[in-house]
Every structure is written in structure tokens, then in C-alpha cells.
XYZ file of C-alpha atoms in Angstrom:
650
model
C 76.642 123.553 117.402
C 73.398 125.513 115.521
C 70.805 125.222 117.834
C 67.678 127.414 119.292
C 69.316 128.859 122.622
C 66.880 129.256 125.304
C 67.033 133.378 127.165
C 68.817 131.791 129.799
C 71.214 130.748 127.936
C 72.241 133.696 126.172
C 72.850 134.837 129.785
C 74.037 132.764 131.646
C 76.643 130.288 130.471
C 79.875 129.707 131.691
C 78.008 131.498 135.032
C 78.268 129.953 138.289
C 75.381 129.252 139.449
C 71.938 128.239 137.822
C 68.099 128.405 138.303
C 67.176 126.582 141.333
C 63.431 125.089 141.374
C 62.321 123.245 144.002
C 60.286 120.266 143.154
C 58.661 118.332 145.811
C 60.140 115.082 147.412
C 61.852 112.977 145.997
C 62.902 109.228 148.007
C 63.195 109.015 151.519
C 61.676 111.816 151.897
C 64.682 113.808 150.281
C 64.240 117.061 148.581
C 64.361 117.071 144.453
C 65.388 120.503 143.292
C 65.797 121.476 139.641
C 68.680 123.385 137.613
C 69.324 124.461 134.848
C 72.776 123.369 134.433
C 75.835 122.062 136.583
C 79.513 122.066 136.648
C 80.966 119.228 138.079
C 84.431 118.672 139.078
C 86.024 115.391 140.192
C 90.234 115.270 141.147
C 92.457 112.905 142.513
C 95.915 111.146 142.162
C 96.277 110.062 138.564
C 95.692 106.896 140.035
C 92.566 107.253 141.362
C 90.344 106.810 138.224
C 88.852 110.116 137.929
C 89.331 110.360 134.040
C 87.186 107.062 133.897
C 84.996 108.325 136.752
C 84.629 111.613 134.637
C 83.622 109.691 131.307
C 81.006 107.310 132.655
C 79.187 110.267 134.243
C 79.633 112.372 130.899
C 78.339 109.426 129.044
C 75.328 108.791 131.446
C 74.699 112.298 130.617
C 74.992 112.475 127.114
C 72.293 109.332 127.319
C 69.952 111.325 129.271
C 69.733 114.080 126.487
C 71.491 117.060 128.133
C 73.980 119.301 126.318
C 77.639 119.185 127.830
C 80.968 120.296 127.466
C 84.058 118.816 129.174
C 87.268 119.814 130.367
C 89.746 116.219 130.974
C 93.071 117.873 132.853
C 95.647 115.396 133.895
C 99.792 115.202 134.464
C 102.311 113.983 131.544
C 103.754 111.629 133.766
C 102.227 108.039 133.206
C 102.075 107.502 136.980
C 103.107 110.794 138.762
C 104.123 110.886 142.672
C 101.168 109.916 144.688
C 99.403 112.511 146.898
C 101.659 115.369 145.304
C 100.119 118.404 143.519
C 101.851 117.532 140.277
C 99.550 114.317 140.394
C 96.723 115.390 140.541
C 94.539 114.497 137.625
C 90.595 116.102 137.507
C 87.611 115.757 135.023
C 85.287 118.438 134.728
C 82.034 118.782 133.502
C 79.799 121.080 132.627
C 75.574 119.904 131.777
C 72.522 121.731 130.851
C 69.283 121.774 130.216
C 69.982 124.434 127.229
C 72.996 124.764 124.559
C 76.379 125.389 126.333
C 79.438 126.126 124.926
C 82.240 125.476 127.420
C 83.389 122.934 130.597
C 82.291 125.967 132.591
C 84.135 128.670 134.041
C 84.423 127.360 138.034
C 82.759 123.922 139.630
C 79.684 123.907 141.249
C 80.634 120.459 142.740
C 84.263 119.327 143.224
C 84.429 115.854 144.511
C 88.757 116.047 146.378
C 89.919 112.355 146.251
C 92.832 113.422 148.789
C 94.185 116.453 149.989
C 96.455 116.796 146.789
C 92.895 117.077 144.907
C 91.567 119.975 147.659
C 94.350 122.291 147.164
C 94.956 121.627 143.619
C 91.609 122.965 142.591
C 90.146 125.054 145.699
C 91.239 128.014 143.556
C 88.644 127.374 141.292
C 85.991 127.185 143.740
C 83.209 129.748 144.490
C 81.937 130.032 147.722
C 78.702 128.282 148.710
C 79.592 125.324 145.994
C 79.548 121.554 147.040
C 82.597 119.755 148.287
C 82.707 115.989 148.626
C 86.070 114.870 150.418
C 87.095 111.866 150.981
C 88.249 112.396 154.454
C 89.952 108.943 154.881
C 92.814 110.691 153.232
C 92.849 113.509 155.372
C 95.557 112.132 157.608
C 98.927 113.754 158.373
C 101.358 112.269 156.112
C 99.040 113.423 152.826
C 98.099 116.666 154.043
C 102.106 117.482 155.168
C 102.923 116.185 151.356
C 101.113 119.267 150.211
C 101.872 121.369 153.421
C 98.225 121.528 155.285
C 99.768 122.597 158.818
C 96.333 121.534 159.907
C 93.130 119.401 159.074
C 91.949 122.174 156.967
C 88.024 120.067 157.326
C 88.281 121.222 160.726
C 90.227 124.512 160.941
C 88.152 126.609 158.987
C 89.307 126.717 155.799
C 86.414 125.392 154.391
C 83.954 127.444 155.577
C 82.428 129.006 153.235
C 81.574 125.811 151.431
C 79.123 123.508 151.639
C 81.389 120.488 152.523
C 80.261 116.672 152.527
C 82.866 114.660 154.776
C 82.549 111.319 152.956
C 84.721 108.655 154.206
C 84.947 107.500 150.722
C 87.765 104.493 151.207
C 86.376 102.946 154.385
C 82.792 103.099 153.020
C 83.699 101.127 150.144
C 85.812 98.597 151.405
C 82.839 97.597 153.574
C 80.913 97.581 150.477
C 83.501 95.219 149.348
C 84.034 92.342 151.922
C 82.258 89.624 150.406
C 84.767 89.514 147.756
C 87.507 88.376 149.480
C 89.802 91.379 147.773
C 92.933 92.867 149.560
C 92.197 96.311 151.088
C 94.590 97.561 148.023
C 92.577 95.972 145.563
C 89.142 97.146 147.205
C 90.501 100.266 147.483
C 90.334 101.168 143.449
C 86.809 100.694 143.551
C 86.623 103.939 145.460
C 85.863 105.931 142.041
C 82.971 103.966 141.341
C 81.925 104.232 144.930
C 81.481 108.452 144.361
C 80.275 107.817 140.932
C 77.816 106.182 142.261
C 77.380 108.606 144.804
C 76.916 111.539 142.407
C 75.037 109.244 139.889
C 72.457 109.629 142.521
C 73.159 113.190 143.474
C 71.946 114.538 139.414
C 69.713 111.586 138.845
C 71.874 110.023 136.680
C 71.122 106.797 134.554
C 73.012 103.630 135.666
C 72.441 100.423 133.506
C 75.130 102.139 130.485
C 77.717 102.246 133.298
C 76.922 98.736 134.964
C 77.156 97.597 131.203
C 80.117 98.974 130.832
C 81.938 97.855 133.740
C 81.114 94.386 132.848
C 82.635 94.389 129.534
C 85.789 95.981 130.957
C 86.002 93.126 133.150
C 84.736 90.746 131.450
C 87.876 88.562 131.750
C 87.774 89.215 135.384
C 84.193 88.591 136.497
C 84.761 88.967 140.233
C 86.261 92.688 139.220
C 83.468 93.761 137.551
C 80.674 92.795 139.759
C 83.193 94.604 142.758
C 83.105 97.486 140.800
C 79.021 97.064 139.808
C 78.458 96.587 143.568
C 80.350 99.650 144.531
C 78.858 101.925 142.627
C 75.454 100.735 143.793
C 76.921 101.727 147.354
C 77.779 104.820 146.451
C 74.088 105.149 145.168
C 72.437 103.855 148.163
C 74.762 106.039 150.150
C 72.962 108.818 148.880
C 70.016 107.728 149.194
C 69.904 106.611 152.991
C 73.024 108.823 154.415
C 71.468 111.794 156.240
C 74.209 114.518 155.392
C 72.694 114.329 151.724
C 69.427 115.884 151.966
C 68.894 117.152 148.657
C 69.091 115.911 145.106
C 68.859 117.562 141.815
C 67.642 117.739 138.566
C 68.688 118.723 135.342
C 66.572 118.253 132.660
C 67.534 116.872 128.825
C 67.985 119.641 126.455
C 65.079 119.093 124.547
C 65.448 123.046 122.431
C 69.209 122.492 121.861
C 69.216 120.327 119.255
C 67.694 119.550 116.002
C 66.598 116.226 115.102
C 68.812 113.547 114.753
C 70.865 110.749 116.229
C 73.573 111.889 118.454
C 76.230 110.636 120.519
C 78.429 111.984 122.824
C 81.949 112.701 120.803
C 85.357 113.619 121.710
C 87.685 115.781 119.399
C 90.282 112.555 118.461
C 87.381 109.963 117.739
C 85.486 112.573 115.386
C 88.871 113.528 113.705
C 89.239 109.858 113.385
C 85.714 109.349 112.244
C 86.116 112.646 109.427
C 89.178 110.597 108.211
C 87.149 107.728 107.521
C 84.230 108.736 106.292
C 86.803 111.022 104.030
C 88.245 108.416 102.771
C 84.978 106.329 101.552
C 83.460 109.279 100.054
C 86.604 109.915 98.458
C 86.918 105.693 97.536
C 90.365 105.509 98.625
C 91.979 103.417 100.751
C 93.421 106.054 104.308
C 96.841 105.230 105.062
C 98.506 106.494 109.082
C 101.920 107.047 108.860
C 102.496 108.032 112.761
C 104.410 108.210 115.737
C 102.997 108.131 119.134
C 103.080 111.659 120.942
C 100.315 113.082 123.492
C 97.889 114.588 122.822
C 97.361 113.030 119.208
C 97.990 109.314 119.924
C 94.783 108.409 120.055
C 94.041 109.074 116.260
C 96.286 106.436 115.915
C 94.907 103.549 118.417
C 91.488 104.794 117.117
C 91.878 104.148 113.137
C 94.093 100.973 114.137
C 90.454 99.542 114.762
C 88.793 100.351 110.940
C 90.371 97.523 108.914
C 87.118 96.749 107.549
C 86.894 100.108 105.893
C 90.205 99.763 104.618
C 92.096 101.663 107.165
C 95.770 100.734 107.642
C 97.931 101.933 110.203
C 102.008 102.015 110.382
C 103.275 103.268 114.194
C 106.916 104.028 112.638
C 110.244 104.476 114.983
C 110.066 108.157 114.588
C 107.994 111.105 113.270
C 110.240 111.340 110.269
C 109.412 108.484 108.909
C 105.891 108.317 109.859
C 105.043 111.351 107.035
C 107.773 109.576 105.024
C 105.607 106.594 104.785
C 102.502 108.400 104.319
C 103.656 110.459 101.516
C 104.980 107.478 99.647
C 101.362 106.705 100.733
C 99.922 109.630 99.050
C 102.331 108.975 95.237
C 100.879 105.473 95.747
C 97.042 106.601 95.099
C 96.211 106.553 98.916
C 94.215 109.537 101.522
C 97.360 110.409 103.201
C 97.870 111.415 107.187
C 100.040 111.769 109.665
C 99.409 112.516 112.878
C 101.633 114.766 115.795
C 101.547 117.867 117.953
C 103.646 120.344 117.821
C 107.179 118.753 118.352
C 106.871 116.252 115.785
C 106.015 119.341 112.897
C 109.260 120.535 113.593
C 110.895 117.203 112.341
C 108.240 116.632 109.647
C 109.260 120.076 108.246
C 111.680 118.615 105.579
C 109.065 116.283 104.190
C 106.561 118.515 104.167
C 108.405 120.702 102.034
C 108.625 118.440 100.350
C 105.299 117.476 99.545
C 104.755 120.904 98.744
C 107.453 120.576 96.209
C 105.584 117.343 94.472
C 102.306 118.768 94.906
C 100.490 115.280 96.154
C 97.719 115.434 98.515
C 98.921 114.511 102.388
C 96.599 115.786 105.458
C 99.338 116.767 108.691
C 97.361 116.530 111.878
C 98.615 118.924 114.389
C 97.124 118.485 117.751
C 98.620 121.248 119.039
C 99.903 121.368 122.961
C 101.775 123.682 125.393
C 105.407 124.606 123.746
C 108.168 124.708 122.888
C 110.602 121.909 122.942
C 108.669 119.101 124.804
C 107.152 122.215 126.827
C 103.239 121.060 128.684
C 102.742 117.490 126.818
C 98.762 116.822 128.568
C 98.042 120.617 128.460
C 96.356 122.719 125.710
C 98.010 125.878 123.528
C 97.135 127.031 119.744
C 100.624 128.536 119.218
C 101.700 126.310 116.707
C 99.713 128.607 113.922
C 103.084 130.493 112.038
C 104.691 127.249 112.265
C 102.477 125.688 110.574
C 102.236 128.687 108.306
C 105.972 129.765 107.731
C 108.193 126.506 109.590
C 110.095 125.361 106.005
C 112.958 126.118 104.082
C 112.097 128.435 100.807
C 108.057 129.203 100.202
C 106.219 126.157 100.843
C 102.759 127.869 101.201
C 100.323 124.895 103.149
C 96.638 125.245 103.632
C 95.600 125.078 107.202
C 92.209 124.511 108.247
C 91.074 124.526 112.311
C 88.042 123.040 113.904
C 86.405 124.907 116.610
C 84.425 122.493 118.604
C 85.593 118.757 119.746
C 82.279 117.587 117.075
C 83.533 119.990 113.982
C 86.734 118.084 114.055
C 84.642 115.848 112.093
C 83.812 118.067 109.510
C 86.989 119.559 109.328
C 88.407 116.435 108.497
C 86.203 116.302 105.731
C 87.431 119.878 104.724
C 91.096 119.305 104.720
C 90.751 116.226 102.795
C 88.332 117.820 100.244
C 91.421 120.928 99.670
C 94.077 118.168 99.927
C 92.434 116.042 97.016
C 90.952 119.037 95.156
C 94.591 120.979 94.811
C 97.276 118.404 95.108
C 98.603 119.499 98.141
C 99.174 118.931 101.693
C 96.996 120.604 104.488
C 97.673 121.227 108.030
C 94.437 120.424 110.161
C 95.106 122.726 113.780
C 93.268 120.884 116.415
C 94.862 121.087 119.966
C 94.654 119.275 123.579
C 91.432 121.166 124.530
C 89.279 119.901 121.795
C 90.953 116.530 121.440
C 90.396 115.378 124.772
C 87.067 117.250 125.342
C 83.845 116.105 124.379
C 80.396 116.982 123.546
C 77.031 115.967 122.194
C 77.899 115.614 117.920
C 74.852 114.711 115.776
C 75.307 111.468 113.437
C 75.015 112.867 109.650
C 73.620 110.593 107.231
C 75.871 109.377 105.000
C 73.985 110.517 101.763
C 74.688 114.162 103.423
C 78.217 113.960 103.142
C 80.452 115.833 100.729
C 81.678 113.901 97.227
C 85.454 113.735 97.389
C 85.837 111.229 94.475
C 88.897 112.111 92.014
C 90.212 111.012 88.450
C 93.627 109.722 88.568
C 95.233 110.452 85.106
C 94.614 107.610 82.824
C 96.905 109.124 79.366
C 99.133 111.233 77.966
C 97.536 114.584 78.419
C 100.390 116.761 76.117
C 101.187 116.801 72.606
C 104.752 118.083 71.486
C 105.839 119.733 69.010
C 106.373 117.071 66.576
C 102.713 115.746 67.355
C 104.054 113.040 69.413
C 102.116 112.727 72.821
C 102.893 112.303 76.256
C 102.440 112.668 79.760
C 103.694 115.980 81.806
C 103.008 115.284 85.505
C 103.354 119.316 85.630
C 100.277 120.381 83.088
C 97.981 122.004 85.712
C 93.889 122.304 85.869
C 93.476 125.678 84.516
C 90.901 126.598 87.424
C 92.439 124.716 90.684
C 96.071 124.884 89.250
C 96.299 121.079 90.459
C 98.652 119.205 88.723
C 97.498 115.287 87.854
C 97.410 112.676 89.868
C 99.252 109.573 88.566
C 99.194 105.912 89.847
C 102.878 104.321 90.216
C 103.057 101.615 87.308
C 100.026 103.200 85.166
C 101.577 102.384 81.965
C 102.620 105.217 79.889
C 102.743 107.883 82.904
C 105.988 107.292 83.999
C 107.479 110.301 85.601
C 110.485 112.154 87.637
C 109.372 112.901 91.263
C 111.895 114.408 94.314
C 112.717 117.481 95.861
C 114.636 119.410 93.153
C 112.680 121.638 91.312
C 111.032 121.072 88.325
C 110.221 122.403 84.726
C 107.207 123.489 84.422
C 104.550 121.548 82.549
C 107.283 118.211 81.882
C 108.539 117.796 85.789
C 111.797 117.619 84.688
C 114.861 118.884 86.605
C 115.073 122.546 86.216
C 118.007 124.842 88.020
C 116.223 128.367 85.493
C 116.008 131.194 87.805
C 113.005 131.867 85.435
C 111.267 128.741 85.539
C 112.123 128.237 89.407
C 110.191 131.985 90.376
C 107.304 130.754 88.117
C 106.897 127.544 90.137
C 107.294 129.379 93.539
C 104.678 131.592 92.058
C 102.377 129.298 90.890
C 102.261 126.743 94.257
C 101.257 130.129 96.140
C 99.032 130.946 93.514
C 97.238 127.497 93.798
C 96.671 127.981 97.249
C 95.371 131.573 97.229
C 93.096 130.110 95.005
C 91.501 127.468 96.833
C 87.493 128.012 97.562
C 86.718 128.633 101.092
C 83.221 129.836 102.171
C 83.340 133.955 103.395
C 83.554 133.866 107.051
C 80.191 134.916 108.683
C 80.068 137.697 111.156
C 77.326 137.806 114.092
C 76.603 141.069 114.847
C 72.970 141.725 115.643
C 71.809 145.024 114.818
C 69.405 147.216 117.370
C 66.214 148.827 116.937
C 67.654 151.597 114.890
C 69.503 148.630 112.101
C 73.009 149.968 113.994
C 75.522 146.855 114.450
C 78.692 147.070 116.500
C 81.652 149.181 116.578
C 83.879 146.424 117.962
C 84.185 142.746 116.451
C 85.736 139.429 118.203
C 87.904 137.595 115.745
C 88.725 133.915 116.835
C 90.402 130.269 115.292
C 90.223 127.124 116.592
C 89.241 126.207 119.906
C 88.686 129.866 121.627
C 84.824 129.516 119.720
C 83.468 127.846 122.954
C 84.773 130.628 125.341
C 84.132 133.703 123.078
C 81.076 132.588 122.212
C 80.115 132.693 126.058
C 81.562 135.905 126.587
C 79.549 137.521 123.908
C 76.251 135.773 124.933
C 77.753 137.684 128.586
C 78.643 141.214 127.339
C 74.873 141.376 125.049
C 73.172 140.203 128.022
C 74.384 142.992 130.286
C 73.359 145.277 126.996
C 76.287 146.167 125.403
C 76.837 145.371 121.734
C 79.447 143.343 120.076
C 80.009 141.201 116.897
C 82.052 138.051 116.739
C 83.637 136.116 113.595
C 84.904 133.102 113.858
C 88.011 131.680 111.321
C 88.431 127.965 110.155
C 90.442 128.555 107.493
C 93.387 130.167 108.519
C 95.506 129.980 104.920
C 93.734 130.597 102.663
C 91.824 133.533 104.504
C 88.073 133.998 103.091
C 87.728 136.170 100.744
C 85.569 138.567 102.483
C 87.893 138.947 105.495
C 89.541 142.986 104.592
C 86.037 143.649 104.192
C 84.700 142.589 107.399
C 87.647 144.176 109.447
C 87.034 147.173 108.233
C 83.476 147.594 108.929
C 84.797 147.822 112.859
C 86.594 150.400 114.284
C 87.836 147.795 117.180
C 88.959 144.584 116.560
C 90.418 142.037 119.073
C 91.991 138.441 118.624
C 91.915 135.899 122.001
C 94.567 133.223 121.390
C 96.070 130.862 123.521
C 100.015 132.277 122.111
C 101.216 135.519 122.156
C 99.472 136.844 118.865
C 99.687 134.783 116.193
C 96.710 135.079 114.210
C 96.956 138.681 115.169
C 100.290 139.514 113.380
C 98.814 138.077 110.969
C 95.725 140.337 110.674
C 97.757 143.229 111.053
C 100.179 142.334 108.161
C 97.751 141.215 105.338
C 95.043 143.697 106.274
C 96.934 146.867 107.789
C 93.916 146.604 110.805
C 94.792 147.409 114.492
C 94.303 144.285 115.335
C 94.298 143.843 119.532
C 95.644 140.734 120.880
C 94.298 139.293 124.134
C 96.404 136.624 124.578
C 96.559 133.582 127.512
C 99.441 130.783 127.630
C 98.428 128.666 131.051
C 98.161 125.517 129.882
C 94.073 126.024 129.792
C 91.102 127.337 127.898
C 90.177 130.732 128.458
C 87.434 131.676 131.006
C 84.185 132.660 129.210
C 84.263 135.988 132.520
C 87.762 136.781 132.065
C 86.699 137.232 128.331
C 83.954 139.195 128.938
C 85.258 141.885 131.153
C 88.311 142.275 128.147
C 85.482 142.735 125.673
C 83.593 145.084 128.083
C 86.985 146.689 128.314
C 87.403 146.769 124.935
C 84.110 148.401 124.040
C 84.337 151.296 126.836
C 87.570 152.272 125.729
């Protein structure tokens, strides 16, 4: 996200702790005091709501004007053993008064459901932060599940926290009596009892979330007002209870961003969005040939709802067919996608060959997660890159574009389609779990601002032979883009040979000449070689003297939030250090050898082993350094910093 970045920023984000102000009273005599930014943490079972609990307080905050990042982290298992450490499922947040660029490197609030929740995420925790626990849980059977010998609220375990006993379950199951609701039923309310709770905590607006729970509910009116009335409890807890004595502030981030409409924006709805707006400005109908698979499903419930812009949707039985359908899809005159993560490229491999092979434009969403085989399905990784690259038979060169932030998934949408439709070919879009389930303030573009994507299907014969008698060739390419026409089934006079044998040159008929077939393999790689990409841009500010850096930070995809940190980090303690930042991954830019060789250091952070790295070092001969992470979860803006410090000193 462009935006003016306050001093403070530059310093301090992903930190730990922020600029405290005190600022008189605030009610019941309670103390107001104002930050800069927080980082909120809530965890529980994966039945405790805390994904929902997580979203209404990121969406209160997006309404309030304050930049954010989030960091959703929950188990593959629908329903995962209750009160184990495997189901523990946590939301974090991370809101400022200033642009931010990441969840946040540790919580300064985590809100522990059960004891599951404490010891999951303790780890994370620096001393002096806030703990709310929910000390109703804290009995023997839970705490033995995740082997607490003792009551660690009362052995001293906890004491270098500020800790908030809450008895979170009791408390709202008072709240709850004049329903008439089983203590089981009362009991899910609990969520909206701390939401409540911390809604009051960061002065958070309410009505949006009242609202909301009402139209969830809305079949099941005695629900929803449950649910209204125990979030007020949770609000009026804070208020009156005694062990809160101080609320905080964090005010909207009026410098951050530029003018505009905005909403709050998670990586799958603006991919979804980018494919729709994609296909209007490109006036064709989008067509989702997909198979359900975490973390990408959601592209497919979300354009399931866009009928009216002529959106249609086909869940097949497996991922095989899903890109089958949507590259008979793509012959048919349609904006072509399918949507997976990593397992599901592996079986589209064949097809997208394929595709190649035709030359018709098909966008492959890759939501990339934590490999191989079924490997991490809810956690994040980027190590699908040489697959997407190199995994088919023969040379099937694919464009590949990657968004960086959960908002530029919309524009990279936009991009992929543009190279799909431009070239004739299919395009790999890289997203992964991070920025699909993450979210963050994305400004609304106005529609007359969007890129023109329109294209001319072929409407003759565009070849005359020999004896002057003309025809179509399917084959005859645009001299400049090498794209070979586009032409609608049952166009009369177009009729032409398609499938996965290669072809003559120029006519598309079947061709087995070893001549023929290396100027075909030549000319596909050719055409995407060839493809217009903007030069990637290099931040390296220069000191007094116009000197820039000797080392430069070369990321893709998702690792732009947590670089970005780290270099705001390693320039504020003084050091110098540039930072480039790749979204289009095949073709490179043009200006890429250039750039790495203006540095005499050069290191790539990736969530795999090296990809992107191997291949730096094999196109451009550079020593490229890998710094490489493969938890399950976005890099730490500090751990980044002290490799680039590292890096710089060596």
C-alpha cells in the first residue's frame, strides 16, 4: 500500500510495544491512554469462535479508519479434539494509527479461551503484555489435557505478565438467563462476551457488529439478541469491573492513506473481485472450473454469488476436470480459471500442458500452502514456485504472476488476465494461505481507472495460399505478441484442428517434423519472454554523499509485508539497505541482471528452501543468498532484520 509513513513508522513496526500517551479520564473514572498501534491476539478451541471473534473486531477496526494487518491461524481438522493443542485456533491482529505492513511480530494482548489457548501461544508472548484468561477453564481435566502439573494462574508462571483472570463462561451465562438457553447453548456466546470485552478495552465501534449479529441470526431471533446482549456484557464488564482500570486508544490512520473509499479486504474476496472486474473490462463472460481444497475454496463460494455479472461456477468431482471444464471454457470464448493449491497443480499438470500446447488463454490460481503431498492444508508456504515454473512434461513455459499484499491480489488478477488474453496463454497467479486468509484496508478503484482488457476474436480467413484461395490458420501469430487468434467454436468459416499433438506451424495441422516441432517449442518460449512487464523498482535511498547500498533484499509474493518491516528496522538503527520486490516471476523484468549487479550482496527470504534463489543464480550468474523459513508461518519482520544486519556486517 503507497502511502505517507509517519517517523514512527519507519521505526517501529512489527515492534512490540508502542507510544503510550496518557490522556485524562475516561468513564468511571477509568484511565484513557493512547497508542500508536496494537497487536491483538485471541485463541481458543476451534470451537470457540475466535475466527468470527477475530473478524468482527478487524472489521470494527477497519470502520474506525485505522490501518491493519491480520494473521487468521487455525487446524485442518473441521472440528479438532477439544482442549488439545492441535485445536487450538487464534486470530491475530495487528492496528495502527500509521501504515503497517504485517499481523505483527508478538501480541501485545492475547485473550487464552482455555488452557489449550495459554500454552499454545505463550511462546509468542513478551513479558509485561496483557493476558485475558478465561479461568473457568482452568480446571484439572483441561489443564492435565495439555500437561499443566499445576494452575499455572497461581503458580507463577505467569508472572511476568499482566494477567486479567476473567471468568469468561460463568460471566456470560449470567448474562444469559433470561433466555431460557441450556448452559451449552449459553455457553457459545462466550466469544461475543470478550469481544465485547475488548470492544471496550480499544474503544471499539459496536452498532456494525450488533448489525451483524442480527442478520446472522436473523432466522433465529432469540440467538441473535443472546449474542447482542452478550457482547454488551462483555462491554459493561469493562466498564464497571475494577481489575480493568485502563483503556486505550488508537487513533484512525488519517496520513496512511490517500483519498478514497476503502474497505477492509481479504486476499480470496479481492482475487475474487480482480476476476470480476477482469472479466467486465474484458466483456466476457468468467467461467470456475474448480474443486474444493483449503486454502482456495473460498474463490469458489465467493464468485458462486456474481450471477448478475455473468459469473458461472462448476464445483466438478475432481481437480482434473475442474481445468478440463474451464479450458473447454476458454476454446468456447470465455475468461477462464481454475482454482487449487498446491496438490491440485500436480493433477492439473496434464491439462495445463496442454493449454500451453493450444495456446488459449486460462488463469490457474495457486493458493499455495504447506507441502508436499497433503503436507499443512490451513498453514502458509510459497514453495510451489518451480512447480509452477518447470511441473510438465516437454517445455511448457507458463507466465506466473504473484501478489504481495492480501489487497494487490486484486490487481494481480487484473494482471494475469491482461497476459492471459494479450498472449493466448495460460498464467499461473501464486497467492498462498497468508495472503488469502489475511486482510487489510484495500482502497475501492473507480471503475473508469481500470485497465481495458477487451479482445477481437477472429472474424475471417486471415491466410491466402498459394493458389490465391483464402483461409483460416488458427497458427498465423501477431507479429509483436506472437499470439495466435482467437476463434469462436461454430464461427463459420474458422473451423479448425485443436488437441495435444503438435501442430504445423501457421495451418494447426498435425505435424510429427523434428523441424517444425523445435520451431514451435521455440516460438511458445519466445512468446512468453516476450510478454511486457513493467522493470521492477528498487528502493534504495541514497545518503548525503548520493551513495546507495551495497546489499539489496530481493522478495516475491507474500514476504513484501515482513521485508518491508525489516528494512524500515535495519535504516532506522542507521544502516543502509535496498529492497526489490518481484511480481512477475516468469517473465522476469527486463531490468532485473541490471539491478543485481549494481549490489555486491544480494539475499532472497522465501518461505521454501530457495526457489526463487536458484533461480537468480541460474539466469543471472549472481550469488544469490537464500534465507529461507518453512514453519507453517510468515516470517518475523526481527528475525529478518537481524539476517539483514547480518548480512550487511559480513
Amino acid at each position: 500500500m503507497t502511502s505517507q509513513v509517519s517517523s514512527t513508522a519507519e521505526q517501529a513496526d512489527g515492534a512490540l510495544v508502542g507510544e503510550q500517551r496518557a490522556s485524562g479520564d475516561g468513564g468511571a473514572g477509568k484511565e484513557i491512554q493512547r497508542l500508536d498501534r496494537v497487536i491483538i491476539r485471541f485463541a481458543g478451541d476451534s470451537g470457540d469462535g475466535m475466527q468470527l471473534t477475530g473478524d468482527r473486531f478487524t472489521s470494527e477496526t477497519a470502520s474506525f479508519g485505522n490501518d491493519l494487518s491480520t494473521l487468521p491461524n487455525f487446524p485442518a481438522e473441521i472440528r479438532a479434539p477439544a482442549g488439545t493443542l492441535p485445536g487450538v485456533s487464534s486470530f491475530q491482529l495487528h492496528f495502527a494509527d500509521h501504515d503497517i505492513l504485517t499481523p505483527g511480530d508478538a501480541p501485545n494482548v492475547l485473550v487464552a479461551m482455555n488452557p489449550a489457548a495459554l500454552k499454545a501461544n505463550i511462546g509468542d508472548v513478551p513479558r509485561g503484555a496483557e493476558i485475558i484468561v478465561n479461568t473457568d477453564e482452568f480446571t484439572k481435566r483441561p489443564m492435565a489435557k495439555v500437561g499443566y502439573a499445576t494452575n499455572p494462574l497461581e503458580d507463577g508462571t505467569l508472572s511476568a505478565y499482566n494477567v486479567h483472570p476473567v471468568p469468561l463462561t460463568t460471566l456470560t451465562i449470567e448474562a444469559l438467563k433470561e433466555f431460557g438457553l441450556s448452559r451449552k447453548e449459553a455457553e457459545r456466546s462466550k466469544n461475543m462476551f470478550a469481544l465485547g470485552l475488548l470492544s471496550w478495552m480499544y474503544h471499539r465501534p459496536t452498532e456494525g457488529t450488533e448489525k451483524f449479529l442480527r442478520a446472522k441470526f436473523a432466522k433465529k431471533p432469540d440467538i441473535a439478541e443472546a449474542n447482542v446482549t452478550a457482547f454488551r456484557a462483555g462491554w459493561n464488564f469493562g466498564e464497571t469491573t475494577e481489575d480493568f482500570a485502563t483503556s486505550y486508544e488508537v487513533a484512525p490512520a488519517t496520513r496512511a492513506f490517500p483519498t478514497g473509499t476503502y474497505r477492509n479486504i481479504s486476499g480470496n474476496l479481492a482475487l475474487s473481485y480482480g476476476l470480476v472486474a477482469a472479466s467486465r473490462q474484458a466483456d466476457l463472460p468468467l467461467y470456475l472450473g474448480s474443486y474444493p481444497i483449503t486454502p482456495a475454496s473460498d474463490i469458489l463460494h465467493e464468485l458462486s454469488k456474481h450471477k448478475n455479472f455473468g459469473v458461472r461456477t462448476f464445483q466438478a468431482e475432481d481437480e482434473i476436470a475442474g481445468i478440463g471444464a474451464a479450458l473447454g471454457a476458454a476454446f468456447g470464448g470465455s475468461l477462464a480459471v481454475t482454482t487449487t493449491s498446491g496438490p491440485g497443480v500436480a493433477l492439473k499438470s496434464e491439462t495445463i500442458g496442454l493449454a500451453v500446447s493450444l495456446e488459449l488463454p486460462l488463469l490457474i490460481v495457486d493458493i499455495q500452502r504447506g507441502g508436499p503431498s497433503t503436507g499443512l492444508p490451513t498453514k502458509t508456504e510459497q514453495a510451489d514456485l518451480l512447480q509452477a515454473m518447470y511441473g510438465r512434461n516437454g517445455e511448457a513455459p507458463v507466465p506466473i504472476v504473484a501478489p504481495r499484499t492480501p489487497a494487490d491480489c486484486f490487481d494481480a488478477a487484473l494482471d494475469a488476465a491482461r497476459i492471459a488474453l494479450t498472449y493466448r496463454t495460460p498464467v499461473f497467479l501464486l497467492s498462498d494461505g497468508y495472503l488469502a486468509n489475511g486482510s487489510e484496508p484495500w482502497r475501492i478503484p473507480e471503475v473508469d481507472q481500470l485497465p481495458d482488457l477487451r479482445v477481437q476474436f477472429a472474424s475471417g480467413p486471415n491466410h491466402e495460399l498459394a493458389d490465391g484461395t483464402e483461409v483460416f490458420w488458427p497458427y498465423k501469430r501477431d507479429p509483436q505478441s506472437l499470439a495466435r487468434p482467437w476463434a469462436l467454436p461454430g464461427t463459420p468459416g474458422l473451423e479448425h484442428r485443436i488437441g495435444g499433438i503438435e501442430k504445423q506451424d501457421g495451418s494447426g495441422n498435425i505435424s510429427y517434423d523434428p523441424a517444425n516441432h523445435d520451431f514451435m517449442v521455440r516460438t511458445r518460449q519466445a512468446k512468453v519472454e516476450g510478454i511486457a512487464v513493467p522493470d521492477v523498482e528498487v528502493d534504495d535511498p541514497t545518503d548525503e554523499s548520493g551513495s546507495g547500498a551495497d546489499t539489496l533484499v530481493v522478495g516475491w509474493g507474500s514476504t513484501y509485508g515482513p521485508i518491508t518491516a525489516a528494512v524500515r528496522r535495519v535504516r532506522g538503527a542507521g544502516q543502509r539497505i535496498a529492497q526489490a520486490h518481484l511480481r512477475h516471476l516468469n517473465p522476469f523484468p527486463g531490468n532485473l541482471g541490471e539491478v543485481l549487479a549494481r549490489y555486491d550482496k544480494v539475499i532472497v527470504p522465501e518461505m521454501n528452501l530457495g526457489q526463487l534463489a536458484t533461480l537468480l543464480r541460474a539466469r543471472y550468474l549472481v550469488d544469490a543468498r537464500s534465507h529461507t523459513q518453512v514453519s507453517g508461518m510468515p516470517f518475523k519482520a526481527e528475525q529478518l532484520a537481524e539476517v539483514f544486519k547480518e548480512a550487511i556486517n559480513d
